[in-house]
PDB file of C-alpha atoms and ligand atoms in Angstrom:
ATOM      1  CA  UNK A   6      90.963  55.015  64.251  1.00  0.00           C
ATOM      2  CA  UNK A   7      94.133  54.130  66.179  1.00  0.00           C
ATOM      3  CA  UNK A   8      97.024  53.208  63.922  1.00  0.00           C
ATOM      4  CA  UNK A   9      99.983  51.246  65.314  1.00  0.00           C
ATOM      5  CA  UNK A  10     103.218  50.881  63.369  1.00  0.00           C
ATOM      6  CA  UNK A  11     105.360  47.895  64.245  1.00  0.00           C
ATOM      7  CA  UNK A  12     106.161  44.274  63.482  1.00  0.00           C
ATOM      8  CA  UNK A  13     104.203  41.855  65.644  1.00  0.00           C
ATOM      9  CA  UNK A  14     107.270  40.003  66.922  1.00  0.00           C
ATOM     10  CA  UNK A  15     108.672  43.097  68.666  1.00  0.00           C
ATOM     11  CA  UNK A  16     108.470  43.079  72.463  1.00  0.00           C
ATOM     12  CA  UNK A  17     107.735  46.787  72.488  1.00  0.00           C
ATOM     13  CA  UNK A  18     105.055  46.551  69.920  1.00  0.00           C
ATOM     14  CA  UNK A  19     103.448  43.648  71.680  1.00  0.00           C
ATOM     15  CA  UNK A  20     102.944  45.746  74.807  1.00  0.00           C
ATOM     16  CA  UNK A  21     100.772  48.183  72.796  1.00  0.00           C
ATOM     17  CA  UNK A  22      98.894  45.418  71.004  1.00  0.00           C
ATOM     18  CA  UNK A  23      98.171  43.479  74.264  1.00  0.00           C
ATOM     19  CA  UNK A  24      97.043  46.673  75.954  1.00  0.00           C
ATOM     20  CA  UNK A  25      94.559  47.387  73.073  1.00  0.00           C
ATOM     21  CA  UNK A  26      93.363  43.794  73.024  1.00  0.00           C
ATOM     22  CA  UNK A  27      92.716  43.765  76.825  1.00  0.00           C
ATOM     23  CA  UNK A  28      90.663  47.032  76.520  1.00  0.00           C
ATOM     24  CA  UNK A  29      88.891  45.909  73.275  1.00  0.00           C
ATOM     25  CA  UNK A  30      90.140  49.016  71.540  1.00  0.00           C
ATOM     26  CA  UNK A  31      90.201  48.660  67.758  1.00  0.00           C
ATOM     27  CA  UNK A  32      93.289  49.401  65.816  1.00  0.00           C
ATOM     28  CA  UNK A  33      94.997  49.066  62.461  1.00  0.00           C
ATOM     29  CA  UNK A  34      98.530  47.680  62.624  1.00  0.00           C
ATOM     30  CA  UNK A  35     101.044  48.499  59.900  1.00  0.00           C
ATOM     31  CA  UNK A  36     104.151  46.266  59.609  1.00  0.00           C
ATOM     32  CA  UNK A  37     107.296  48.227  60.174  1.00  0.00           C
ATOM     33  CA  UNK A  38     110.774  47.575  61.511  1.00  0.00           C
ATOM     34  CA  UNK A  39     113.104  44.625  61.033  1.00  0.00           C
ATOM     35  CA  UNK A  40     112.698  42.945  57.612  1.00  0.00           C
ATOM     36  CA  UNK A  41     109.717  45.239  56.838  1.00  0.00           C
ATOM     37  CA  UNK A  42     111.869  48.357  56.754  1.00  0.00           C
ATOM     38  CA  UNK A  43     109.700  51.518  56.682  1.00  0.00           C
ATOM     39  CA  UNK A  44     111.377  52.910  59.776  1.00  0.00           C
ATOM     40  CA  UNK A  45     114.124  54.628  57.721  1.00  0.00           C
ATOM     41  CA  UNK A  46     111.791  56.348  55.314  1.00  0.00           C
ATOM     42  CA  UNK A  47     111.337  60.108  55.647  1.00  0.00           C
ATOM     43  CA  UNK A  48     107.542  59.844  56.247  1.00  0.00           C
ATOM     44  CA  UNK A  49     108.133  57.407  59.159  1.00  0.00           C
ATOM     45  CA  UNK A  50     111.061  59.450  60.525  1.00  0.00           C
ATOM     46  CA  UNK A  51     108.768  62.540  60.585  1.00  0.00           C
ATOM     47  CA  UNK A  52     106.538  60.543  62.929  1.00  0.00           C
ATOM     48  CA  UNK A  53     109.330  58.914  64.996  1.00  0.00           C
ATOM     49  CA  UNK A  54     112.778  60.466  64.532  1.00  0.00           C
ATOM     50  CA  UNK A  55     114.328  57.464  66.340  1.00  0.00           C
ATOM     51  CA  UNK A  56     113.408  55.092  63.511  1.00  0.00           C
ATOM     52  CA  UNK A  57     112.128  52.540  65.994  1.00  0.00           C
ATOM     53  CA  UNK A  58     108.775  50.778  66.612  1.00  0.00           C
ATOM     54  CA  UNK A  59     106.176  51.192  67.982  1.00  0.00           C
ATOM     55  CA  UNK A  60     104.668  54.503  66.932  1.00  0.00           C
ATOM     56  CA  UNK A  61     100.968  55.274  67.195  1.00  0.00           C
ATOM     57  CA  UNK A  62      98.660  57.761  65.530  1.00  0.00           C
ATOM     58  CA  UNK A  63      95.504  58.256  67.542  1.00  0.00           C
ATOM     59  CA  UNK A  64      93.224  60.476  65.475  1.00  0.00           C
ATOM     60  CA  UNK A  65      96.163  62.756  64.654  1.00  0.00           C
ATOM     61  CA  UNK A  66      98.016  62.461  67.959  1.00  0.00           C
ATOM     62  CA  UNK A  67     101.351  60.834  67.230  1.00  0.00           C
ATOM     63  CA  UNK A  68     103.266  59.155  70.087  1.00  0.00           C
ATOM     64  CA  UNK A  69     106.337  56.919  70.349  1.00  0.00           C
ATOM     65  CA  UNK A  70     108.045  55.168  73.320  1.00  0.00           C
ATOM     66  CA  UNK A  71     106.128  51.955  74.168  1.00  0.00           C
ATOM     67  CA  UNK A  72     105.580  52.758  77.855  1.00  0.00           C
ATOM     68  CA  UNK A  73     104.383  56.258  77.121  1.00  0.00           C
ATOM     69  CA  UNK A  74     101.940  54.742  74.625  1.00  0.00           C
ATOM     70  CA  UNK A  75     100.712  52.120  77.113  1.00  0.00           C
ATOM     71  CA  UNK A  76     100.275  54.852  79.820  1.00  0.00           C
ATOM     72  CA  UNK A  77      98.375  57.055  77.371  1.00  0.00           C
ATOM     73  CA  UNK A  78      96.071  54.302  76.077  1.00  0.00           C
ATOM     74  CA  UNK A  79      95.432  52.860  79.538  1.00  0.00           C
ATOM     75  CA  UNK A  80      94.627  56.339  80.999  1.00  0.00           C
ATOM     76  CA  UNK A  81      92.247  57.004  78.016  1.00  0.00           C
ATOM     77  CA  UNK A  82      90.432  53.689  78.016  1.00  0.00           C
ATOM     78  CA  UNK A  83      91.031  51.824  81.222  1.00  0.00           C
ATOM     79  CA  UNK A  84      90.943  54.174  84.242  1.00  0.00           C
ATOM     80  CA  UNK A  85      90.486  52.110  87.356  1.00  0.00           C
ATOM     81  CA  UNK A  86      91.819  48.881  85.838  1.00  0.00           C
ATOM     82  CA  UNK A  87      95.001  48.921  83.649  1.00  0.00           C
ATOM     83  CA  UNK A  88      95.487  52.557  84.728  1.00  0.00           C
ATOM     84  CA  UNK A  89      95.034  52.441  88.487  1.00  0.00           C
ATOM     85  CA  UNK A  90      93.027  55.341  89.909  1.00  0.00           C
ATOM     86  CA  UNK A  91      94.604  55.144  93.348  1.00  0.00           C
ATOM     87  CA  UNK A  92      97.758  57.293  93.276  1.00  0.00           C
ATOM     88  CA  UNK A  93      99.947  54.837  95.183  1.00  0.00           C
ATOM     89  CA  UNK A  94      98.803  51.836  93.160  1.00  0.00           C
ATOM     90  CA  UNK A  95      99.532  53.762  89.976  1.00  0.00           C
ATOM     91  CA  UNK A  96     102.977  54.722  91.290  1.00  0.00           C
ATOM     92  CA  UNK A  97     103.711  51.051  91.953  1.00  0.00           C
ATOM     93  CA  UNK A  98     102.563  50.177  88.475  1.00  0.00           C
ATOM     94  CA  UNK A  99     104.800  52.955  87.058  1.00  0.00           C
ATOM     95  CA  UNK A 100     107.716  51.767  89.152  1.00  0.00           C
ATOM     96  CA  UNK A 101     107.557  48.273  87.606  1.00  0.00           C
ATOM     97  CA  UNK A 102     107.331  49.725  84.159  1.00  0.00           C
ATOM     98  CA  UNK A 103     110.498  51.674  84.661  1.00  0.00           C
ATOM     99  CA  UNK A 104     112.110  48.579  86.219  1.00  0.00           C
ATOM    100  CA  UNK A 105     111.300  46.621  83.112  1.00  0.00           C
ATOM    101  CA  UNK A 106     113.133  49.129  80.882  1.00  0.00           C
ATOM    102  CA  UNK A 107     116.029  49.824  83.167  1.00  0.00           C
ATOM    103  CA  UNK A 108     116.717  46.475  84.851  1.00  0.00           C
ATOM    104  CA  UNK A 109     114.900  43.524  83.246  1.00  0.00           C
ATOM    105  CA  UNK A 110     115.503  44.273  79.519  1.00  0.00           C
ATOM    106  CA  UNK A 111     119.189  45.140  79.916  1.00  0.00           C
ATOM    107  CA  UNK A 112     119.606  41.870  81.797  1.00  0.00           C
ATOM    108  CA  UNK A 113     117.797  39.611  79.262  1.00  0.00           C
ATOM    109  CA  UNK A 114     118.650  41.422  76.001  1.00  0.00           C
ATOM    110  CA  UNK A 115     121.957  39.570  75.271  1.00  0.00           C
ATOM    111  CA  UNK A 116     120.373  36.264  76.059  1.00  0.00           C
ATOM    112  CA  UNK A 117     117.357  36.894  73.768  1.00  0.00           C
ATOM    113  CA  UNK A 118     119.347  38.469  70.910  1.00  0.00           C
ATOM    114  CA  UNK A 119     122.049  35.802  71.172  1.00  0.00           C
ATOM    115  CA  UNK A 120     119.751  32.798  71.038  1.00  0.00           C
ATOM    116  CA  UNK A 121     117.024  34.115  68.765  1.00  0.00           C
ATOM    117  CA  UNK A 122     118.572  36.754  66.503  1.00  0.00           C
ATOM    118  CA  UNK A 123     122.195  35.573  66.134  1.00  0.00           C
ATOM    119  CA  UNK A 124     123.469  32.687  63.972  1.00  0.00           C
ATOM    120  CA  UNK A 125     124.850  29.780  66.056  1.00  0.00           C
ATOM    121  CA  UNK A 126     128.421  30.302  64.804  1.00  0.00           C
ATOM    122  CA  UNK A 127     128.392  33.998  65.732  1.00  0.00           C
ATOM    123  CA  UNK A 128     127.021  33.547  69.340  1.00  0.00           C
ATOM    124  CA  UNK A 129     129.062  34.655  72.328  1.00  0.00           C
ATOM    125  CA  UNK A 130     128.312  31.793  74.683  1.00  0.00           C
ATOM    126  CA  UNK A 131     129.905  33.465  77.690  1.00  0.00           C
ATOM    127  CA  UNK A 132     127.945  36.719  77.312  1.00  0.00           C
ATOM    128  CA  UNK A 133     124.745  34.687  76.765  1.00  0.00           C
ATOM    129  CA  UNK A 134     125.352  32.731  79.950  1.00  0.00           C
ATOM    130  CA  UNK A 135     126.100  35.930  81.928  1.00  0.00           C
ATOM    131  CA  UNK A 136     122.821  37.368  80.658  1.00  0.00           C
ATOM    132  CA  UNK A 137     120.907  34.236  81.707  1.00  0.00           C
ATOM    133  CA  UNK A 138     122.364  34.400  85.210  1.00  0.00           C
ATOM    134  CA  UNK A 139     121.735  38.154  85.498  1.00  0.00           C
ATOM    135  CA  UNK A 140     118.108  37.728  84.357  1.00  0.00           C
ATOM    136  CA  UNK A 141     117.566  35.001  86.894  1.00  0.00           C
ATOM    137  CA  UNK A 142     119.055  37.231  89.587  1.00  0.00           C
ATOM    138  CA  UNK A 143     116.890  40.275  88.836  1.00  0.00           C
ATOM    139  CA  UNK A 144     113.772  38.110  88.589  1.00  0.00           C
ATOM    140  CA  UNK A 145     114.377  37.371  92.276  1.00  0.00           C
ATOM    141  CA  UNK A 146     113.025  40.885  92.874  1.00  0.00           C
ATOM    142  CA  UNK A 147     109.731  40.040  91.035  1.00  0.00           C
ATOM    143  CA  UNK A 148     109.589  36.728  92.924  1.00  0.00           C
ATOM    144  CA  UNK A 149     109.650  38.559  96.252  1.00  0.00           C
ATOM    145  CA  UNK A 150     107.015  41.035  95.173  1.00  0.00           C
ATOM    146  CA  UNK A 151     104.657  38.341  93.923  1.00  0.00           C
ATOM    147  CA  UNK A 152     104.802  36.481  97.226  1.00  0.00           C
ATOM    148  CA  UNK A 153     102.321  39.062  98.620  1.00  0.00           C
ATOM    149  CA  UNK A 154     100.317  39.988  95.523  1.00  0.00           C
ATOM    150  CA  UNK A 155      98.700  38.337  92.542  1.00  0.00           C
ATOM    151  CA  UNK A 156      99.919  41.012  90.159  1.00  0.00           C
ATOM    152  CA  UNK A 157     102.762  43.548  90.178  1.00  0.00           C
ATOM    153  CA  UNK A 158     100.769  46.451  91.573  1.00  0.00           C
ATOM    154  CA  UNK A 159      98.318  44.471  93.683  1.00  0.00           C
ATOM    155  CA  UNK A 160      95.193  42.365  93.246  1.00  0.00           C
ATOM    156  CA  UNK A 161      94.525  42.999  89.609  1.00  0.00           C
ATOM    157  CA  UNK A 162      96.181  43.307  86.178  1.00  0.00           C
ATOM    158  CA  UNK A 163      97.645  46.780  85.456  1.00  0.00           C
ATOM    159  CA  UNK A 164      99.857  48.373  82.817  1.00  0.00           C
ATOM    160  CA  UNK A 165     102.889  47.083  84.718  1.00  0.00           C
ATOM    161  CA  UNK A 166     101.911  43.457  84.066  1.00  0.00           C
ATOM    162  CA  UNK A 167     101.376  44.336  80.392  1.00  0.00           C
ATOM    163  CA  UNK A 168     104.939  45.570  79.866  1.00  0.00           C
ATOM    164  CA  UNK A 169     106.782  43.003  82.027  1.00  0.00           C
ATOM    165  CA  UNK A 170     104.446  40.210  80.841  1.00  0.00           C
ATOM    166  CA  UNK A 171     105.723  40.698  77.298  1.00  0.00           C
ATOM    167  CA  UNK A 172     109.302  40.334  78.536  1.00  0.00           C
ATOM    168  CA  UNK A 173     108.555  37.298  80.689  1.00  0.00           C
ATOM    169  CA  UNK A 174     107.165  35.425  77.703  1.00  0.00           C
ATOM    170  CA  UNK A 175     110.646  35.580  76.195  1.00  0.00           C
ATOM    171  CA  UNK A 176     112.226  34.275  79.363  1.00  0.00           C
ATOM    172  CA  UNK A 177     109.780  31.380  79.601  1.00  0.00           C
ATOM    173  CA  UNK A 178     109.882  30.495  75.888  1.00  0.00           C
ATOM    174  CA  UNK A 179     113.690  30.506  75.480  1.00  0.00           C
ATOM    175  CA  UNK A 180     115.358  27.088  75.354  1.00  0.00           C
ATOM    176  CA  UNK A 181     117.314  27.660  78.619  1.00  0.00           C
ATOM    177  CA  UNK A 182     117.595  26.444  82.197  1.00  0.00           C
ATOM    178  CA  UNK A 183     115.564  28.553  84.612  1.00  0.00           C
ATOM    179  CA  UNK A 184     115.710  28.586  88.434  1.00  0.00           C
ATOM    180  CA  UNK A 185     112.509  27.708  90.261  1.00  0.00           C
ATOM    181  CA  UNK A 186     110.575  30.992  90.884  1.00  0.00           C
ATOM    182  CA  UNK A 187     107.145  29.714  91.993  1.00  0.00           C
ATOM    183  CA  UNK A 188     105.496  33.041  92.315  1.00  0.00           C
ATOM    184  CA  UNK A 189     106.753  34.326  88.999  1.00  0.00           C
ATOM    185  CA  UNK A 190     105.553  30.989  87.482  1.00  0.00           C
ATOM    186  CA  UNK A 191     102.097  31.383  89.006  1.00  0.00           C
ATOM    187  CA  UNK A 192     101.808  35.001  87.707  1.00  0.00           C
ATOM    188  CA  UNK A 193     103.049  33.958  84.263  1.00  0.00           C
ATOM    189  CA  UNK A 194     100.541  31.096  84.142  1.00  0.00           C
ATOM    190  CA  UNK A 195      97.748  33.517  85.008  1.00  0.00           C
ATOM    191  CA  UNK A 196      98.828  35.678  82.041  1.00  0.00           C
ATOM    192  CA  UNK A 197      98.825  32.696  79.699  1.00  0.00           C
ATOM    193  CA  UNK A 198      95.108  32.170  80.474  1.00  0.00           C
ATOM    194  CA  UNK A 199      94.201  35.570  79.044  1.00  0.00           C
ATOM    195  CA  UNK A 200      92.976  35.355  75.425  1.00  0.00           C
ATOM    196  CA  UNK A 201      94.618  38.690  74.591  1.00  0.00           C
ATOM    197  CA  UNK A 202      98.007  37.511  75.798  1.00  0.00           C
ATOM    198  CA  UNK A 203      97.608  34.269  73.862  1.00  0.00           C
ATOM    199  CA  UNK A 204      96.694  36.214  70.724  1.00  0.00           C
ATOM    200  CA  UNK A 205      99.460  38.808  70.543  1.00  0.00           C
ATOM    201  CA  UNK A 206     102.265  37.875  72.930  1.00  0.00           C
ATOM    202  CA  UNK A 207     102.485  34.051  72.975  1.00  0.00           C
ATOM    203  CA  UNK A 208     103.945  33.783  69.482  1.00  0.00           C
ATOM    204  CA  UNK A 209     107.086  31.806  68.503  1.00  0.00           C
ATOM    205  CA  UNK A 210     110.192  33.791  69.288  1.00  0.00           C
ATOM    206  CA  UNK A 211     111.716  35.266  66.078  1.00  0.00           C
TER     207      UNK A 211
HETATM  208  N1  LIG B 322     112.392  52.615  74.151  1.00  0.00           N
HETATM  209  C1  LIG B 322     111.744  52.250  72.922  1.00  0.00           C
HETATM  210  C2  LIG B 322     112.533  51.140  72.252  1.00  0.00           C
HETATM  211  C3  LIG B 322     111.988  50.850  70.907  1.00  0.00           C
HETATM  212  C4  LIG B 322     112.764  49.736  70.257  1.00  0.00           C
HETATM  213  O1  LIG B 322     113.970  49.530  70.525  1.00  0.00           O
HETATM  214  N2  LIG B 322     112.150  49.026  69.248  1.00  0.00           N
HETATM  215  C5  LIG B 322     112.788  47.982  68.509  1.00  0.00           C
HETATM  216  C6  LIG B 322     111.888  46.769  68.436  1.00  0.00           C
HETATM  217  S1  LIG B 322     111.592  46.028  69.978  1.00  0.00           S
HETATM  218  C7  LIG B 322     113.058  48.488  67.124  1.00  0.00           C
HETATM  219  O2  LIG B 322     112.381  49.345  66.608  1.00  0.00           O
HETATM  220  N3  LIG B 322     114.111  47.939  66.490  1.00  0.00           N
HETATM  221  C8  LIG B 322     114.435  48.240  65.123  1.00  0.00           C
HETATM  222  C9  LIG B 322     113.561  47.595  64.066  1.00  0.00           C
HETATM  223  O3  LIG B 322     112.653  46.827  64.444  1.00  0.00           O
HETATM  224  O4  LIG B 322     113.750  47.838  62.895  1.00  0.00           O
HETATM  225  C10 LIG B 322     110.266  51.846  73.220  1.00  0.00           C
HETATM  226  O5  LIG B 322     110.029  51.318  74.314  1.00  0.00           O
HETATM  227  O6  LIG B 322     109.410  52.047  72.376  1.00  0.00           O
END
């Protein structure tokens, strides 16, 4: 049995849950992180010395880092779909996964944390606005890509859509002004029609 540690409102945990739901892979989820604690206990630290979520245990194989987990599970259960078999398609999918961690999340993090996880009187309005503008700017790169493809790596959903799709839910659900990005909008709407996305990603932001 696959065990996943992590609170269900974490963007990084949601990637793993959505991946499993798309592939119809069964799992047991254990609440950890945030108000649930657990991540600072010695048993958890022996699994994940970073004290972060998610962590998985797949029949004794322990793994942390959400994108490594998504790659591992997709390669194990979804070769030819979430894990593209074609080398170049897989490289494209990988590229967008790295982009999500290195470009998209650093851009949106202050906006998300500011509006959702910070009390109104403690918010830095200027930093939040800068983050909103930066996120809109970097999403221009996705907008260009999605002019010529339905999904990030081509014609069908891959692991890249899984990881960026969890982030885009936050962008779309935040109470903010967003520039018109019609291709990003179309892609996002296609994700919202997937039962697995509805079940584990489209939750109220907390
Ligand atoms: N690079 C790591 C980042 C993991 C991470 O930052 N997780 C956050 C939740 S999204 C966390 O554990 N925060 C502390 C907590 O929830 O207690 C990954 O992708 O798995």
